[in-house]
Coordinates of N, CA and C and ligand atoms in Angstrom, one line a residue:
M1 N 1.6 0.4 -2.2 CA 2.5 1.0 -1.1 C 3.7 1.2 -2.0
P2 N 4.3 2.4 -2.1 CA 5.6 2.7 -2.3 C 6.8 2.1 -1.7
S3 N 7.7 1.7 -2.3 CA 9.0 1.2 -1.8 C 9.7 2.2 -1.2
S4 N 10.1 1.7 0.2 CA 10.9 3.0 1.0 C 12.6 2.8 0.7
S5 N 12.7 1.7 0.0 CA 14.0 1.4 -0.5 C 14.5 2.5 -1.6
P6 N 15.9 2.8 -1.3 CA 16.6 3.8 -2.5 C 16.9 3.1 -3.6
L7 N 16.8 1.8 -4.0 CA 17.3 0.9 -5.1 C 16.0 1.1 -6.3
I8 N 16.7 1.4 -7.3 CA 15.9 1.3 -8.8 C 16.6 0.2 -9.7
V9 N 16.1 -0.9 -9.9 CA 16.7 -1.8 -10.9 C 16.3 -1.5 -12.2
A10 N 17.5 -1.4 -12.8 CA 17.5 -1.0 -14.5 C 17.0 -2.3 -15.2
L11 N 15.8 -2.4 -15.7 CA 15.2 -3.5 -16.4 C 16.0 -3.3 -17.9
D12 N 17.2 -3.6 -18.3 CA 17.8 -3.2 -19.5 C 17.7 -4.7 -20.2
C13 N 16.5 -4.8 -20.7 CA 16.2 -6.0 -21.2 C 15.6 -6.1 -22.9
P14 N 15.9 -6.8 -23.7 CA 15.7 -6.8 -25.1 C 14.2 -7.1 -25.6
C15 N 13.4 -7.4 -24.6 CA 12.0 -7.6 -25.0 C 11.1 -7.8 -23.7
E16 N 9.8 -7.6 -23.9 CA 8.7 -7.6 -22.9 C 8.9 -8.7 -21.9
K17 N 9.0 -10.0 -22.6 CA 9.1 -11.2 -21.9 C 10.2 -11.1 -20.8
S18 N 11.2 -10.8 -21.4 CA 12.4 -11.0 -20.6 C 12.4 -9.8 -19.3
G19 N 11.9 -8.6 -19.7 CA 11.7 -7.6 -18.7 C 10.8 -8.1 -17.6
L20 N 9.8 -8.7 -17.9 CA 8.6 -9.1 -17.0 C 9.2 -10.3 -16.2
T21 N 10.0 -11.2 -16.9 CA 10.4 -12.4 -16.5 C 11.6 -11.9 -15.2
M22 N 12.3 -10.9 -15.6 CA 13.2 -10.3 -14.5 C 12.4 -9.7 -13.4
A23 N 11.6 -8.8 -13.6 CA 10.6 -8.3 -12.6 C 10.1 -9.1 -11.7
D24 N 9.5 -10.3 -12.2 CA 8.8 -11.1 -11.5 C 9.8 -12.0 -10.5
Q25 N 11.3 -11.8 -10.7 CA 12.2 -12.2 -9.5 C 12.3 -11.2 -8.5
L26 N 11.7 -10.1 -8.6 CA 12.1 -8.9 -7.7 C 11.0 -8.6 -6.8
D27 N 11.2 -8.1 -5.7 CA 10.2 -7.9 -4.6 C 9.9 -6.3 -4.8
P28 N 8.5 -5.9 -5.2 CA 8.4 -4.5 -5.4 C 8.5 -3.7 -4.0
G29 N 8.5 -4.7 -2.9 CA 8.7 -3.8 -1.5 C 10.3 -3.4 -1.4
L30 N 10.9 -3.8 -2.2 CA 12.3 -3.7 -2.0 C 13.1 -2.7 -3.2
C31 N 12.4 -2.3 -4.1 CA 12.8 -1.6 -5.2 C 11.8 -1.1 -6.0
R32 N 12.2 0.0 -6.9 CA 11.4 0.4 -8.0 C 12.2 -0.2 -9.3
V33 N 11.6 0.1 -10.4 CA 12.2 -0.5 -11.6 C 12.3 0.7 -12.6
K34 N 13.4 0.5 -13.4 CA 13.6 1.6 -14.5 C 13.5 1.0 -15.9
V35 N 12.5 1.7 -16.6 CA 12.6 1.0 -18.0 C 13.3 2.1 -18.8
G36 N 14.1 1.7 -19.7 CA 14.9 2.5 -20.5 C 14.7 2.4 -22.0
S37 N 15.3 2.9 -22.9 CA 15.0 3.0 -24.4 C 14.9 1.7 -24.8
E38 N 15.9 0.8 -24.5 CA 15.8 -0.6 -25.1 C 14.5 -1.2 -24.6
L39 N 14.1 -1.5 -23.6 CA 12.9 -2.1 -23.2 C 11.5 -1.4 -23.8
F40 N 11.8 0.0 -23.7 CA 10.4 0.7 -24.1 C 10.4 0.5 -25.7
S41 N 11.4 0.6 -26.5 CA 11.3 0.4 -27.9 C 10.9 -0.6 -28.1
A42 N 11.3 -1.7 -27.5 CA 10.8 -3.4 -27.8 C 9.6 -3.5 -27.6
A43 N 9.1 -2.9 -26.4 CA 7.8 -3.5 -25.8 C 6.6 -2.5 -25.8
G44 N 7.0 -1.4 -25.7 CA 6.0 -0.2 -26.0 C 5.3 -0.1 -24.7
P45 N 4.4 0.9 -24.5 CA 3.9 1.5 -23.2 C 3.1 0.2 -22.4
G46 N 2.7 -0.8 -23.0 CA 2.1 -1.9 -22.3 C 2.7 -2.5 -21.5
V47 N 4.2 -2.4 -21.3 CA 5.0 -2.9 -20.4 C 4.9 -2.2 -19.1
I48 N 4.7 -0.9 -19.0 CA 4.6 0.0 -18.0 C 3.4 -0.5 -17.2
D49 N 2.1 -0.4 -17.9 CA 1.0 -1.1 -17.2 C 1.3 -2.4 -16.6
K50 N 1.9 -3.3 -17.2 CA 2.3 -4.7 -16.7 C 3.2 -4.7 -15.4
L51 N 4.1 -3.8 -15.4 CA 5.1 -3.5 -14.1 C 4.0 -3.1 -13.1
H52 N 3.2 -1.9 -13.5 CA 2.4 -1.4 -12.3 C 1.5 -2.3 -11.7
S53 N 0.9 -3.2 -12.7 CA -0.1 -4.3 -11.9 C 0.6 -5.3 -11.2
R54 N 2.1 -5.3 -11.2 CA 2.8 -6.2 -10.4 C 3.1 -5.6 -9.1
G55 N 2.8 -4.1 -9.2 CA 3.2 -3.4 -7.9 C 4.4 -2.6 -7.8
F56 N 4.9 -2.3 -9.1 CA 6.3 -1.7 -9.0 C 6.0 -0.4 -9.7
Q57 N 6.7 0.6 -8.8 CA 6.7 2.0 -9.5 C 7.8 2.2 -10.6
V58 N 7.4 2.9 -11.6 CA 8.3 2.9 -12.9 C 9.0 4.3 -13.2
F59 N 10.3 4.2 -13.1 CA 11.1 5.3 -13.8 C 11.4 4.9 -15.1
L60 N 10.9 6.0 -16.1 CA 10.8 6.0 -17.4 C 11.9 6.6 -18.1
D61 N 12.9 5.9 -18.4 CA 14.2 6.7 -18.6 C 14.5 6.8 -20.2
L62 N 13.6 7.9 -20.6 CA 14.0 7.9 -22.2 C 14.9 9.2 -22.5
K63 N 15.3 9.9 -21.3 CA 16.2 11.0 -21.6 C 15.7 12.0 -22.9
F64 N 14.5 12.6 -22.8 CA 13.9 13.3 -23.6 C 14.9 14.7 -23.9
H65 N 15.0 14.9 -25.1 CA 15.9 16.1 -25.6 C 15.4 16.6 -26.9
D66 N 14.9 17.5 -27.1 CA 14.0 18.0 -28.3 C 13.7 19.4 -28.1
I67 N 13.0 19.8 -29.0 CA 12.5 21.3 -28.8 C 11.3 21.3 -27.8
P68 N 11.1 22.5 -27.3 CA 10.1 22.8 -25.8 C 8.8 22.1 -26.2
A69 N 8.3 22.3 -27.3 CA 6.7 21.9 -27.5 C 6.6 20.5 -27.5
T70 N 7.7 19.8 -28.2 CA 7.9 18.3 -28.5 C 8.1 17.7 -27.1
V71 N 9.0 18.0 -26.5 CA 9.4 17.7 -25.1 C 8.1 17.7 -23.9
A72 N 7.4 18.9 -24.2 CA 6.4 19.0 -23.2 C 5.1 17.9 -23.5
K73 N 4.9 17.7 -25.0 CA 4.1 16.6 -25.5 C 4.4 15.3 -24.9
A74 N 5.6 15.1 -25.1 CA 6.2 13.7 -24.6 C 5.9 13.5 -23.0
V75 N 6.2 14.6 -22.3 CA 6.3 14.6 -20.9 C 4.6 14.2 -20.5
A76 N 3.8 15.0 -21.0 CA 2.5 14.8 -20.9 C 2.0 13.3 -21.2
A77 N 2.1 12.8 -22.2 CA 2.1 11.3 -22.6 C 2.5 10.4 -21.5
A78 N 3.9 10.7 -21.1 CA 4.2 9.7 -20.0 C 3.3 10.1 -18.7
A79 N 3.3 11.2 -18.4 CA 2.4 11.4 -17.1 C 1.1 10.6 -17.3
R80 N 0.5 10.5 -18.4 CA -0.7 9.6 -18.6 C -0.5 8.3 -18.3
M81 N 0.8 8.0 -18.5 CA 0.7 6.4 -18.2 C 1.3 6.1 -16.7
N82 N 1.2 7.4 -16.0 CA 1.4 7.1 -14.5 C 2.6 6.8 -14.0
V83 N 3.9 7.1 -14.9 CA 5.3 6.7 -14.3 C 5.6 7.6 -13.0
W84 N 6.4 7.2 -12.3 CA 6.9 7.7 -11.0 C 7.8 8.7 -11.3
M85 N 8.6 8.4 -12.3 CA 9.9 9.3 -12.5 C 10.1 9.4 -13.9
L86 N 10.6 10.4 -14.5 CA 10.9 10.5 -15.7 C 12.2 11.4 -16.0
S87 N 12.9 11.1 -17.1 CA 14.1 11.6 -17.1 C 14.3 12.5 -18.4
L88 N 14.9 13.9 -18.5 CA 15.3 14.6 -19.6 C 16.7 14.9 -19.6
H89 N 17.2 15.5 -20.8 CA 18.7 16.0 -20.9 C 18.5 17.3 -20.3
A90 N 19.4 17.9 -19.4 CA 19.6 19.2 -19.3 C 20.0 20.0 -20.2
Q91 N 20.8 19.5 -21.1 CA 21.4 20.1 -22.2 C 20.3 20.8 -23.2
G92 N 19.1 20.2 -22.9 CA 17.9 20.8 -23.7 C 17.9 22.4 -23.5
G93 N 18.2 22.6 -22.4 CA 18.3 24.2 -22.0 C 17.0 24.4 -21.2
H94 N 17.0 25.9 -20.5 CA 15.9 26.2 -19.8 C 14.5 26.1 -20.3
S95 N 14.5 26.6 -21.5 CA 13.1 26.5 -22.2 C 12.4 25.1 -22.2
M96 N 13.3 24.2 -22.7 CA 12.8 22.9 -22.6 C 12.4 22.4 -21.4
L97 N 13.1 22.6 -20.3 CA 13.0 22.2 -19.2 C 11.8 22.7 -18.3
A98 N 11.7 23.9 -18.7 CA 10.6 24.8 -18.1 C 9.3 24.2 -18.9
A99 N 9.3 23.9 -20.0 CA 8.2 23.6 -20.8 C 7.6 22.4 -20.2
A100 N 8.6 21.4 -19.8 CA 8.3 20.1 -19.2 C 7.5 20.4 -17.9
R101 N 8.1 21.2 -17.0 CA 7.4 21.2 -15.7 C 6.0 22.1 -15.9
R102 N 5.8 23.0 -17.0 CA 4.8 23.8 -17.1 C 3.5 22.6 -17.5
T103 N 4.0 21.7 -18.4 CA 3.0 20.8 -18.9 C 2.2 20.0 -17.7
L104 N 3.2 19.8 -16.7 CA 2.7 18.8 -15.5 C 1.7 19.6 -14.7
E105 N 1.9 21.0 -14.8 CA 0.9 21.8 -14.1 C -0.4 21.7 -14.4
E106 N -0.6 21.3 -15.7 CA -2.1 21.2 -16.1 C -2.6 19.7 -16.0
V107 N -1.7 18.7 -15.3 CA -2.3 17.3 -15.3 C -2.9 17.4 -13.9
A108 N -3.9 16.7 -13.8 CA -4.7 16.5 -12.5 C -4.1 15.2 -12.0
G109 N -3.9 15.2 -10.5 CA -3.7 14.0 -9.8 C -1.9 14.1 -9.7
P110 N -1.4 12.9 -9.2 CA -0.1 12.9 -9.0 C 0.6 12.8 -10.6
V111 N 1.9 13.6 -10.4 CA 2.5 13.7 -11.7 C 4.0 12.9 -11.4
P112 N 4.6 12.8 -12.6 CA 5.9 11.8 -12.4 C 7.1 13.2 -11.8
L113 N 8.1 12.6 -11.1 CA 9.2 13.5 -10.7 C 10.0 13.6 -11.7
L114 N 10.4 14.8 -12.1 CA 11.4 15.1 -13.3 C 12.7 15.2 -13.0
V115 N 13.6 14.3 -13.7 CA 14.9 14.5 -13.2 C 15.8 14.7 -14.5
A116 N 17.1 15.5 -14.4 CA 17.6 15.8 -15.5 C 19.1 15.2 -15.5
V117 N 19.3 14.6 -16.8 CA 20.6 14.1 -16.8 C 21.7 15.3 -17.2
T118 N 22.7 15.5 -16.5 CA 23.8 16.5 -16.6 C 24.5 16.0 -17.7
L119 N 25.6 15.3 -17.6 CA 26.4 14.7 -18.7 C 26.4 13.3 -18.6
L120 N 26.2 12.7 -19.6 CA 26.5 11.3 -19.8 C 27.9 10.8 -19.2
T121 N 27.6 9.7 -18.2 CA 29.0 9.5 -17.8 C 29.9 8.9 -18.5
S122 N 29.5 8.5 -19.5 CA 30.5 7.8 -20.5 C 31.2 8.8 -21.2
L123 N 30.8 10.3 -21.3 CA 31.8 11.2 -21.6 C 33.1 11.5 -21.1
S124 N 34.1 11.5 -22.0 CA 35.5 11.6 -21.4 C 36.0 13.1 -21.3
P125 N 37.2 13.2 -20.7 CA 37.6 14.8 -20.9 C 37.8 15.2 -22.4
G126 N 38.3 13.9 -23.2 CA 38.9 14.1 -24.6 C 37.3 14.6 -25.4
D127 N 36.3 14.0 -24.9 CA 35.0 14.2 -25.7 C 34.8 15.5 -25.5
M128 N 34.8 16.0 -24.2 CA 34.5 17.3 -23.7 C 35.1 18.5 -24.7
K129 N 36.6 18.2 -24.8 CA 37.4 19.2 -25.6 C 36.7 19.0 -27.1
E130 N 36.6 17.9 -27.5 CA 35.9 17.8 -29.0 C 34.6 18.6 -29.3
L131 N 34.0 18.5 -28.2 CA 32.6 19.2 -28.4 C 32.7 20.6 -28.1
G132 N 33.9 21.2 -27.6 CA 34.1 22.6 -27.3 C 33.5 22.9 -25.9
L133 N 33.2 21.9 -25.0 CA 32.8 22.4 -23.8 C 33.8 22.4 -22.7
P134 N 33.4 23.0 -21.7 CA 34.3 23.1 -20.5 C 34.7 21.9 -19.7
P135 N 35.6 21.6 -18.8 CA 35.7 20.6 -18.0 C 34.5 19.9 -17.6
L136 N 34.8 18.5 -17.3 CA 33.6 17.9 -16.8 C 32.7 18.2 -15.7
R137 N 33.5 18.4 -14.5 CA 32.9 18.7 -13.3 C 32.3 20.2 -13.5
E138 N 32.9 21.1 -14.0 CA 32.4 22.4 -14.3 C 31.2 22.5 -15.1
Q139 N 31.0 21.7 -16.2 CA 29.8 21.5 -16.9 C 28.9 20.8 -16.1
V140 N 28.8 19.8 -15.3 CA 27.9 19.1 -14.6 C 27.4 19.8 -13.5
L141 N 28.2 20.7 -12.8 CA 27.5 21.7 -11.9 C 26.8 23.0 -12.6
R142 N 27.3 23.2 -13.9 CA 26.6 24.3 -14.4 C 25.0 23.8 -14.9
L143 N 25.1 22.6 -15.3 CA 23.7 21.8 -15.8 C 22.9 21.5 -14.7
A144 N 23.5 21.3 -13.5 CA 22.5 20.7 -12.6 C 22.1 22.1 -11.9
S145 N 22.7 23.1 -11.8 CA 22.0 24.4 -11.4 C 21.1 24.9 -12.4
L146 N 21.2 24.8 -13.5 CA 20.2 25.1 -14.4 C 18.9 24.3 -14.4
A147 N 19.2 22.9 -14.3 CA 18.0 21.9 -14.0 C 17.2 22.5 -12.8
H148 N 17.9 22.8 -11.7 CA 17.2 23.0 -10.5 C 16.5 24.5 -10.7
R149 N 17.2 25.4 -11.2 CA 16.4 26.6 -11.5 C 15.2 26.6 -12.4
S150 N 15.2 25.3 -13.4 CA 14.1 25.1 -14.4 C 13.1 24.4 -13.8
G151 N 13.1 24.2 -12.7 CA 11.9 23.5 -11.9 C 12.2 21.8 -11.9
M152 N 13.2 21.3 -12.3 CA 13.4 19.8 -12.1 C 13.4 19.4 -10.7
D153 N 12.8 18.3 -10.2 CA 12.9 17.5 -9.2 C 14.2 17.3 -8.7
G154 N 14.9 16.8 -9.5 CA 16.4 16.5 -9.2 C 17.3 16.1 -10.5
V155 N 18.5 15.5 -10.1 CA 19.1 15.4 -11.4 C 19.8 13.9 -11.2
V156 N 20.2 13.4 -12.4 CA 21.1 12.2 -12.4 C 22.6 12.4 -12.5
C157 N 23.3 11.9 -11.3 CA 24.7 12.3 -11.5 C 25.3 11.0 -10.8
S158 N 26.8 11.0 -10.9 CA 27.6 10.0 -10.6 C 27.7 10.2 -8.9
A159 N 28.1 9.2 -8.2 CA 28.3 9.4 -6.7 C 29.4 10.4 -6.4
G160 N 30.4 10.4 -7.5 CA 31.4 11.3 -7.3 C 31.1 12.9 -7.3
D161 N 29.9 12.9 -7.9 CA 29.6 14.5 -8.2 C 28.5 14.8 -7.2
A162 N 28.0 13.8 -6.3 CA 26.8 14.1 -5.5 C 27.2 15.2 -4.5
T163 N 28.4 15.1 -3.7 CA 28.5 16.1 -2.5 C 28.6 17.3 -3.3
A164 N 29.1 17.7 -4.4 CA 29.5 19.0 -5.0 C 28.0 19.6 -5.4
I165 N 27.3 18.7 -6.0 CA 25.9 19.2 -6.3 C 25.1 19.5 -5.0
R166 N 25.1 18.6 -4.1 CA 24.3 19.0 -3.0 C 24.7 20.0 -2.3
S167 N 26.0 20.4 -2.1 CA 26.4 21.6 -1.6 C 26.1 22.8 -2.4
Q168 N 25.9 22.8 -3.5 CA 25.5 23.9 -4.6 C 24.2 23.9 -4.6
L169 N 23.2 23.0 -4.4 CA 21.8 23.1 -4.7 C 21.1 22.9 -3.4
G170 N 21.6 22.5 -2.3 CA 20.8 22.3 -1.0 C 20.0 21.1 -1.1
P171 N 19.2 21.0 0.0 CA 18.4 19.7 0.2 C 17.4 19.4 -0.6
D172 N 16.8 20.5 -1.4 CA 15.5 20.5 -2.3 C 15.9 19.9 -3.9
C173 N 16.9 18.9 -3.9 CA 17.2 18.4 -5.2 C 17.3 17.0 -4.9
L174 N 16.6 16.1 -5.7 CA 16.9 14.8 -5.5 C 18.2 14.2 -6.5
L175 N 19.1 13.5 -5.9 CA 20.1 13.0 -6.5 C 19.9 11.5 -6.9
V176 N 20.0 11.2 -8.3 CA 20.0 9.8 -8.6 C 21.1 9.2 -9.3
T177 N 21.8 8.1 -8.7 CA 23.0 7.8 -8.8 C 22.9 6.4 -9.7
P178 N 23.5 6.3 -10.9 CA 23.9 5.0 -11.5 C 25.3 4.8 -11.1
G179 N 25.8 3.3 -11.5 CA 27.0 3.0 -11.4 C 27.3 2.6 -9.9
V180 N 26.4 1.7 -9.4 CA 26.5 1.4 -7.9 C 27.1 0.0 -8.0
R181 N 28.0 -0.3 -7.2 CA 28.5 -1.8 -7.2 C 28.7 -2.1 -5.7
S182 N 28.5 -3.1 -5.3 CA 28.8 -3.7 -3.8 C 30.0 -4.2 -4.2
P183 N 30.9 -4.4 -3.0 CA 32.3 -5.0 -3.0 C 32.2 -6.4 -3.7
G184 N 33.1 -6.6 -4.6 CA 33.3 -7.9 -5.1 C 32.2 -8.0 -6.4
N185 N 31.4 -6.9 -6.9 CA 30.6 -7.0 -8.0 C 31.7 -6.9 -9.2
N186 N 31.1 -7.4 -10.3 CA 32.0 -7.3 -11.6 C 31.6 -5.5 -11.9
L187 N 32.6 -4.8 -12.3 CA 32.3 -3.3 -12.8 C 31.8 -3.2 -14.2
H188 N 31.7 -4.3 -14.9 CA 31.2 -4.3 -16.2 C 32.1 -2.9 -17.1
D189 N 31.1 -2.0 -17.6 CA 31.7 -0.6 -18.3 C 31.6 0.6 -17.5
Q190 N 31.4 0.5 -16.2 CA 31.2 1.7 -15.1 C 32.5 2.0 -14.7
R191 N 32.8 3.3 -14.9 CA 34.2 3.6 -14.5 C 33.9 4.4 -13.2
R192 N 33.0 5.4 -12.9 CA 33.1 6.0 -11.7 C 32.1 5.3 -10.8
I193 N 32.5 4.4 -9.8 CA 31.4 3.7 -9.1 C 31.3 4.0 -7.7
A194 N 30.5 3.6 -7.2 CA 30.5 3.7 -5.5 C 29.7 2.3 -4.9
S195 N 29.8 2.0 -3.8 CA 29.0 1.2 -3.2 C 27.4 1.8 -2.8
P196 N 26.6 1.0 -2.5 CA 25.5 1.6 -2.0 C 25.5 2.5 -1.0
Q197 N 26.2 1.8 0.2 CA 26.6 2.7 1.2 C 27.1 4.1 1.0
E198 N 28.3 4.1 0.3 CA 28.9 5.2 -0.1 C 28.1 6.2 -0.7
A199 N 27.2 5.7 -1.7 CA 26.5 6.5 -2.7 C 25.5 7.3 -1.6
V200 N 24.8 6.7 -0.8 CA 23.8 7.2 0.2 C 24.5 8.2 1.2
Q201 N 25.7 7.8 1.6 CA 26.5 8.8 2.5 C 27.0 9.9 1.7
L202 N 27.3 9.9 0.5 CA 27.6 11.1 -0.3 C 26.6 11.8 -0.8
G203 N 25.3 11.5 -0.4 CA 24.0 12.3 -0.6 C 23.1 12.1 -1.5
S204 N 23.2 10.6 -2.3 CA 22.4 10.2 -3.2 C 21.1 9.9 -2.8
D205 N 19.9 10.2 -3.1 CA 18.7 9.8 -2.8 C 18.0 8.6 -3.2
Y206 N 18.5 8.3 -4.6 CA 18.0 6.7 -5.3 C 19.3 6.3 -5.9
L207 N 19.3 5.2 -6.1 CA 20.3 4.5 -6.7 C 20.1 3.6 -8.0
V208 N 20.6 3.5 -8.8 CA 20.2 2.9 -10.0 C 21.2 1.9 -10.1
V209 N 20.8 0.3 -10.2 CA 21.6 -0.7 -10.2 C 21.0 -1.5 -11.3
G210 N 21.8 -2.0 -12.2 CA 21.4 -2.9 -13.3 C 22.0 -4.3 -13.1
R211 N 23.3 -4.6 -14.0 CA 23.8 -5.9 -14.1 C 24.1 -6.5 -12.7
P212 N 24.6 -5.9 -11.7 CA 25.0 -6.6 -10.3 C 23.7 -7.4 -10.0
V213 N 22.4 -6.8 -10.4 CA 21.2 -7.8 -9.8 C 20.7 -8.3 -11.1
T214 N 20.7 -7.9 -12.3 CA 20.0 -8.6 -13.4 C 20.7 -9.8 -13.9
L215 N 22.0 -9.5 -13.6 CA 22.9 -10.8 -14.5 C 23.3 -11.9 -13.2
A216 N 22.8 -11.5 -12.1 CA 23.2 -12.3 -10.8 C 22.5 -13.9 -11.1
K217 N 23.0 -14.9 -10.5 CA 22.4 -16.2 -10.8 C 20.8 -16.0 -9.8
R218 N 20.9 -15.6 -8.9 CA 19.4 -15.1 -8.1 C 19.2 -13.8 -7.9
P219 N 18.6 -13.1 -8.9 CA 18.4 -11.5 -8.9 C 17.8 -11.2 -7.6
G220 N 16.9 -12.0 -7.3 CA 15.9 -11.5 -5.9 C 16.7 -11.4 -4.9
R221 N 17.6 -12.5 -4.6 CA 18.8 -12.8 -3.8 C 19.6 -11.5 -3.7
A222 N 20.2 -11.0 -5.1 CA 21.2 -9.9 -5.0 C 20.6 -8.9 -4.6
L223 N 19.3 -8.5 -4.8 CA 18.5 -7.4 -4.6 C 18.4 -7.1 -3.0
E224 N 18.0 -8.4 -2.3 CA 17.9 -8.6 -0.7 C 19.3 -8.2 -0.3
D225 N 20.4 -8.6 -0.9 CA 21.6 -8.6 0.1 C 22.0 -7.0 -0.2
M226 N 21.6 -6.4 -1.2 CA 21.9 -4.8 -1.2 C 21.2 -4.2 -0.3
V227 N 19.9 -4.6 -0.4 CA 19.1 -3.9 0.7 C 19.5 -4.1 2.0
A228 N 19.9 -5.3 2.3 CA 20.6 -5.5 3.6 C 21.7 -4.7 4.1
S229 N 22.5 -4.7 3.0 CA 23.8 -3.9 3.2 C 23.7 -2.5 3.6
L230 N 22.5 -1.9 3.2 CA 22.0 -0.7 3.4 C 21.7 -0.4 4.8
D231 N 20.8 -1.7 5.3 CA 20.1 -1.6 6.6 C 21.2 -1.9 7.6
V232 N 22.4 -2.8 7.2 CA 23.3 -2.9 8.3 C 24.1 -1.5 8.5
A233 N 24.2 -1.0 7.4 CA 25.1 0.2 7.5 C 24.3 1.5 8.2
G234 N 23.0 1.2 8.3 CA 22.2 2.1 9.0 C 22.0 3.5 8.0
V235 N 22.1 3.3 6.7 CA 21.7 4.5 5.8 C 20.4 4.2 5.0
Ligands
C5P1 O1 24.3 -2.4 -15.1 P1 24.4 -1.0 -14.6 O2 24.3 -0.9 -12.9 O3 25.8 -0.5 -14.9 O4 23.4 0.0 -15.3 C1 23.4 1.2 -14.8 C2 22.0 1.7 -15.6 O5 22.2 3.1 -15.5 C3 21.9 1.3 -17.0 O6 20.6 1.4 -17.3 C4 22.6 2.7 -17.6 O7 22.0 3.2 -18.9 C5 22.1 3.8 -16.6 N1 22.9 4.9 -16.7 C6 24.2 4.8 -16.5 N2 25.0 6.2 -16.3 C7 24.4 7.3 -16.5 C8 23.1 7.4 -16.5 C9 22.3 6.1 -16.7 O8 24.9 4.0 -16.3 N3 25.0 8.5 -16.5

């Protein structure tokens, strides 16, 4: 039974054992989980099966960015792992994104949701200048629009960009937001943060949360508290 919670817990763990130990402290009724390049590179596809057998839906966050043919084959391989959601870089351009969408049309049965990363939130205005790119917000909106036109189900964006993207693209675009912190949480290296309630109110459909849950003394409890804060706020 898929979770109705918008929370996706990032299993940013160095090996399969630590990833599964973390997952075992979480209730799959309260969240989905995200497997990124660290855990996937260390553990391989087997970890996806093990998370599925524990009842979790999995967001495979490998941010594909390559020539269209290569990305299409990678997306097909990920679809065969039955992941729930998959990420690509919108900067790969229309041909790459459209090839990813086309390849899923040939897959029988449920296919993963495709979400495009617009710009990494780690990029600063200085980085944009150095790369010869327009200001951050302008480029985020341009890439979100490209992703939408190219058949993506949604985009990964900061809570701060959610309202502008939602008003540009309308209701048919999933917004997946990292950088979520409840009041009192450590910010770590995140700069543009929002509380879970704020992110949902700003239009985010799914919230990616890592360290506030995974570094908590009791990760299961920290997750329950976040879910409860959303319920209390009625969002
Ligand atoms: O620990 P924290 O909650 O900051 O983790 C957020 C997760 O979201 C990490 O897995 C990080 O790689 C990911 N992420 C992010 N910013 C983006 C895209 C992904 O923080 N723009």
